[in-house]
mmCIF file of C-alpha atoms in Angstrom:
data_model
loop_
_atom_site.group_PDB
_atom_site.id
_atom_site.type_symbol
_atom_site.label_atom_id
_atom_site.label_comp_id
_atom_site.label_asym_id
_atom_site.label_seq_id
_atom_site.Cartn_x
_atom_site.Cartn_y
_atom_site.Cartn_z
ATOM 1 C CA UNK A 952 0.000 0.000 0.000
ATOM 2 C CA UNK A 953 1.174 3.504 -0.699
ATOM 3 C CA UNK A 954 0.813 6.247 1.937
ATOM 4 C CA UNK A 955 -2.614 7.443 0.729
ATOM 5 C CA UNK A 956 -4.009 3.901 0.542
ATOM 6 C CA UNK A 957 -2.702 3.144 4.033
ATOM 7 C CA UNK A 958 -4.252 6.371 5.346
ATOM 8 C CA UNK A 959 -7.637 5.456 3.813
ATOM 9 C CA UNK A 960 -7.338 1.894 5.165
ATOM 10 C CA UNK A 961 -6.728 3.250 8.692
ATOM 11 C CA UNK A 962 -9.451 5.870 8.366
ATOM 12 C CA UNK A 963 -11.955 3.148 7.442
ATOM 13 C CA UNK A 964 -10.910 1.102 10.503
ATOM 14 C CA UNK A 965 -11.405 4.129 12.754
ATOM 15 C CA UNK A 966 -14.736 4.987 11.109
ATOM 16 C CA UNK A 967 -15.989 1.478 11.856
ATOM 17 C CA UNK A 968 -15.522 2.224 15.578
ATOM 18 C CA UNK A 969 -16.209 5.966 15.674
ATOM 19 C CA UNK A 970 -17.513 7.678 12.511
ATOM 20 C CA UNK A 971 -17.497 11.076 14.241
ATOM 21 C CA UNK A 972 -13.856 10.825 15.275
ATOM 22 C CA UNK A 973 -12.845 9.583 11.821
ATOM 23 C CA UNK A 974 -14.578 12.559 10.161
ATOM 24 C CA UNK A 975 -12.953 15.035 12.567
ATOM 25 C CA UNK A 976 -9.545 13.434 12.081
ATOM 26 C CA UNK A 977 -9.896 13.467 8.299
ATOM 27 C CA UNK A 978 -10.715 17.197 8.351
ATOM 28 C CA UNK A 979 -7.769 18.014 10.633
ATOM 29 C CA UNK A 980 -4.739 19.642 8.960
ATOM 30 C CA UNK A 981 -1.382 18.067 9.780
ATOM 31 C CA UNK A 982 0.843 20.847 11.137
ATOM 32 C CA UNK A 983 4.100 20.907 13.082
ATOM 33 C CA UNK A 984 5.274 17.559 11.705
ATOM 34 C CA UNK A 985 7.888 16.803 9.067
ATOM 35 C CA UNK A 986 8.173 13.360 7.494
ATOM 36 C CA UNK A 987 11.669 12.650 6.186
ATOM 37 C CA UNK A 988 12.979 9.878 3.901
ATOM 38 C CA UNK A 989 15.207 7.139 5.309
ATOM 39 C CA UNK A 990 17.494 4.475 3.923
ATOM 40 C CA UNK A 991 15.052 1.866 5.324
ATOM 41 C CA UNK A 992 12.382 2.944 2.891
ATOM 42 C CA UNK A 993 9.735 4.185 5.300
ATOM 43 C CA UNK A 994 9.897 7.766 6.542
ATOM 44 C CA UNK A 995 10.988 9.024 9.896
ATOM 45 C CA UNK A 996 9.799 12.266 11.408
ATOM 46 C CA UNK A 997 10.381 15.436 13.307
ATOM 47 C CA UNK A 998 7.964 17.342 15.518
ATOM 48 C CA UNK A 999 8.076 21.070 16.183
ATOM 49 C CA UNK A 1000 8.767 21.683 19.876
ATOM 50 C CA UNK A 1001 7.165 24.940 20.999
ATOM 51 C CA UNK A 1002 9.246 25.060 24.182
ATOM 52 C CA UNK A 1003 12.677 24.867 22.522
ATOM 53 C CA UNK A 1004 11.541 26.379 19.206
ATOM 54 C CA UNK A 1005 13.209 23.645 17.168
ATOM 55 C CA UNK A 1006 12.467 20.425 15.291
ATOM 56 C CA UNK A 1007 13.053 17.237 17.329
ATOM 57 C CA UNK A 1008 13.276 13.658 16.092
ATOM 58 C CA UNK A 1009 10.355 11.424 17.060
ATOM 59 C CA UNK A 1010 11.727 8.190 15.603
ATOM 60 C CA UNK A 1011 15.072 6.684 14.674
ATOM 61 C CA UNK A 1012 16.575 8.860 11.903
ATOM 62 C CA UNK A 1013 17.310 5.952 9.532
ATOM 63 C CA UNK A 1014 15.506 2.811 10.759
ATOM 64 C CA UNK A 1015 12.296 3.806 12.557
ATOM 65 C CA UNK A 1016 10.413 0.519 12.060
ATOM 66 C CA UNK A 1017 13.383 -1.771 12.792
ATOM 67 C CA UNK A 1018 14.349 0.292 15.847
ATOM 68 C CA UNK A 1019 10.770 0.173 17.159
ATOM 69 C CA UNK A 1020 10.685 -3.629 16.755
ATOM 70 C CA UNK A 1021 14.000 -3.963 18.596
ATOM 71 C CA UNK A 1022 12.952 -1.737 21.503
ATOM 72 C CA UNK A 1023 9.515 -3.356 21.799
ATOM 73 C CA UNK A 1024 11.207 -6.748 22.034
ATOM 74 C CA UNK A 1025 13.510 -5.487 24.776
ATOM 75 C CA UNK A 1026 10.774 -3.839 26.859
ATOM 76 C CA UNK A 1027 7.863 -6.303 26.585
ATOM 77 C CA UNK A 1028 7.604 -8.911 29.362
ATOM 78 C CA UNK A 1029 5.225 -11.815 30.027
ATOM 79 C CA UNK A 1030 4.435 -11.029 33.672
ATOM 80 C CA UNK A 1031 2.932 -7.514 33.657
ATOM 81 C CA UNK A 1032 -0.809 -7.317 33.142
ATOM 82 C CA UNK A 1033 -0.982 -3.621 32.202
ATOM 83 C CA UNK A 1034 1.108 -1.417 29.951
ATOM 84 C CA UNK A 1035 0.609 2.304 29.373
ATOM 85 C CA UNK A 1036 2.160 4.197 26.474
ATOM 86 C CA UNK A 1037 2.065 7.988 26.590
ATOM 87 C CA UNK A 1038 2.733 9.484 23.157
ATOM 88 C CA UNK A 1039 2.604 7.384 20.012
ATOM 89 C CA UNK A 1040 5.306 9.031 17.924
ATOM 90 C CA UNK A 1041 4.950 7.776 14.366
ATOM 91 C CA UNK A 1042 3.209 4.620 15.594
ATOM 92 C CA UNK A 1043 5.924 2.086 14.799
ATOM 93 C CA UNK A 1044 6.635 1.267 18.446
ATOM 94 C CA UNK A 1045 2.973 1.127 19.486
ATOM 95 C CA UNK A 1046 2.147 -1.394 16.766
ATOM 96 C CA UNK A 1047 5.323 -3.430 17.396
ATOM 97 C CA UNK A 1048 4.579 -3.574 21.114
ATOM 98 C CA UNK A 1049 0.862 -4.345 20.771
ATOM 99 C CA UNK A 1050 1.446 -7.395 18.590
ATOM 100 C CA UNK A 1051 3.359 -8.977 21.488
ATOM 101 C CA UNK A 1052 0.465 -8.700 23.960
ATOM 102 C CA UNK A 1053 -0.792 -11.882 25.530
ATOM 103 C CA UNK A 1054 -4.538 -12.362 26.204
ATOM 104 C CA UNK A 1055 -4.155 -11.451 29.900
ATOM 105 C CA UNK A 1056 -2.338 -8.177 29.131
ATOM 106 C CA UNK A 1057 -3.896 -4.748 28.515
ATOM 107 C CA UNK A 1058 -2.376 -1.784 26.748
ATOM 108 C CA UNK A 1059 -3.463 1.831 27.000
ATOM 109 C CA UNK A 1060 -2.163 4.163 24.284
ATOM 110 C CA UNK A 1061 -2.523 7.893 24.840
ATOM 111 C CA UNK A 1062 -1.595 10.593 22.303
ATOM 112 C CA UNK A 1063 -2.444 14.233 23.037
ATOM 113 C CA UNK A 1064 -1.567 15.407 19.497
ATOM 114 C CA UNK A 1065 -4.211 14.352 16.937
ATOM 115 C CA UNK A 1066 -2.071 15.777 14.099
ATOM 116 C CA UNK A 1067 0.706 13.347 14.966
ATOM 117 C CA UNK A 1068 -1.715 10.430 15.045
ATOM 118 C CA UNK A 1069 -3.129 11.478 11.674
ATOM 119 C CA UNK A 1070 0.386 11.616 10.182
ATOM 120 C CA UNK A 1071 1.088 8.116 11.520
ATOM 121 C CA UNK A 1072 -1.975 6.803 9.674
ATOM 122 C CA UNK A 1073 -0.010 7.128 6.405
ATOM 123 C CA UNK A 1074 2.954 5.199 7.817
ATOM 124 C CA UNK A 1075 1.646 2.364 9.996
ATOM 125 C CA UNK A 1076 -1.234 -0.103 9.668
ATOM 126 C CA UNK A 1077 -3.259 0.625 12.810
ATOM 127 C CA UNK A 1078 -6.071 -1.819 11.970
ATOM 128 C CA UNK A 1079 -4.652 -4.884 13.790
ATOM 129 C CA UNK A 1080 -4.026 -2.831 16.927
ATOM 130 C CA UNK A 1081 -7.440 -1.145 16.804
ATOM 131 C CA UNK A 1082 -9.075 -4.566 16.496
ATOM 132 C CA UNK A 1083 -7.393 -5.914 19.652
ATOM 133 C CA UNK A 1084 -9.874 -6.036 22.533
ATOM 134 C CA UNK A 1085 -7.074 -5.652 25.086
ATOM 135 C CA UNK A 1086 -5.660 -2.442 23.557
ATOM 136 C CA UNK A 1087 -7.305 0.944 23.896
ATOM 137 C CA UNK A 1088 -6.221 4.050 21.956
ATOM 138 C CA UNK A 1089 -7.139 7.552 23.124
ATOM 139 C CA UNK A 1090 -6.303 10.633 21.082
ATOM 140 C CA UNK A 1091 -6.766 14.319 21.870
ATOM 141 C CA UNK A 1092 -6.673 17.000 24.512
ATOM 142 C CA UNK A 1093 -8.927 15.455 27.172
ATOM 143 C CA UNK A 1094 -6.703 12.516 28.042
ATOM 144 C CA UNK A 1095 -7.039 12.960 31.799
ATOM 145 C CA UNK A 1096 -10.633 11.742 31.861
ATOM 146 C CA UNK A 1097 -9.880 8.949 29.394
ATOM 147 C CA UNK A 1098 -6.849 7.809 31.352
ATOM 148 C CA UNK A 1099 -8.815 7.802 34.623
ATOM 149 C CA UNK A 1100 -11.655 5.777 33.083
ATOM 150 C CA UNK A 1101 -9.200 3.322 31.503
ATOM 151 C CA UNK A 1102 -7.370 2.859 34.816
ATOM 152 C CA UNK A 1103 -10.584 2.361 36.811
ATOM 153 C CA UNK A 1104 -11.807 -0.329 34.388
ATOM 154 C CA UNK A 1105 -8.677 -2.488 34.630
#
């Protein structure tokens, strides 16, 4: 799939769960994010940091997908029942980590920047993760309430 096809594929998966969120996401402009080519083939990215007034890397500069797979393999463990990921970056790590989940494990994914999530929809296939009953993705400004609800339902 090319980037536009992957974006449409992900948008359809989101629309199946929440048509309103999918429509809002589709209408959202992607700002403050630069996607850059890599030697791996898939792009990496930079995010504008308002605090430092500079672009910062949000994935490995040359091997974002391979690096995410490596780190997910190092961090994931069999024993924990709950994992919480704050900030999704370009999505490579979230998807790599989620595919390792066992049935007794839950994963909460929280991204305050909807523009960043929208950009990731052209890079990563979110459909398998969104279909997992033990993974929950929350996007947007009001993460406090979502995080509290997620935690209380564990």
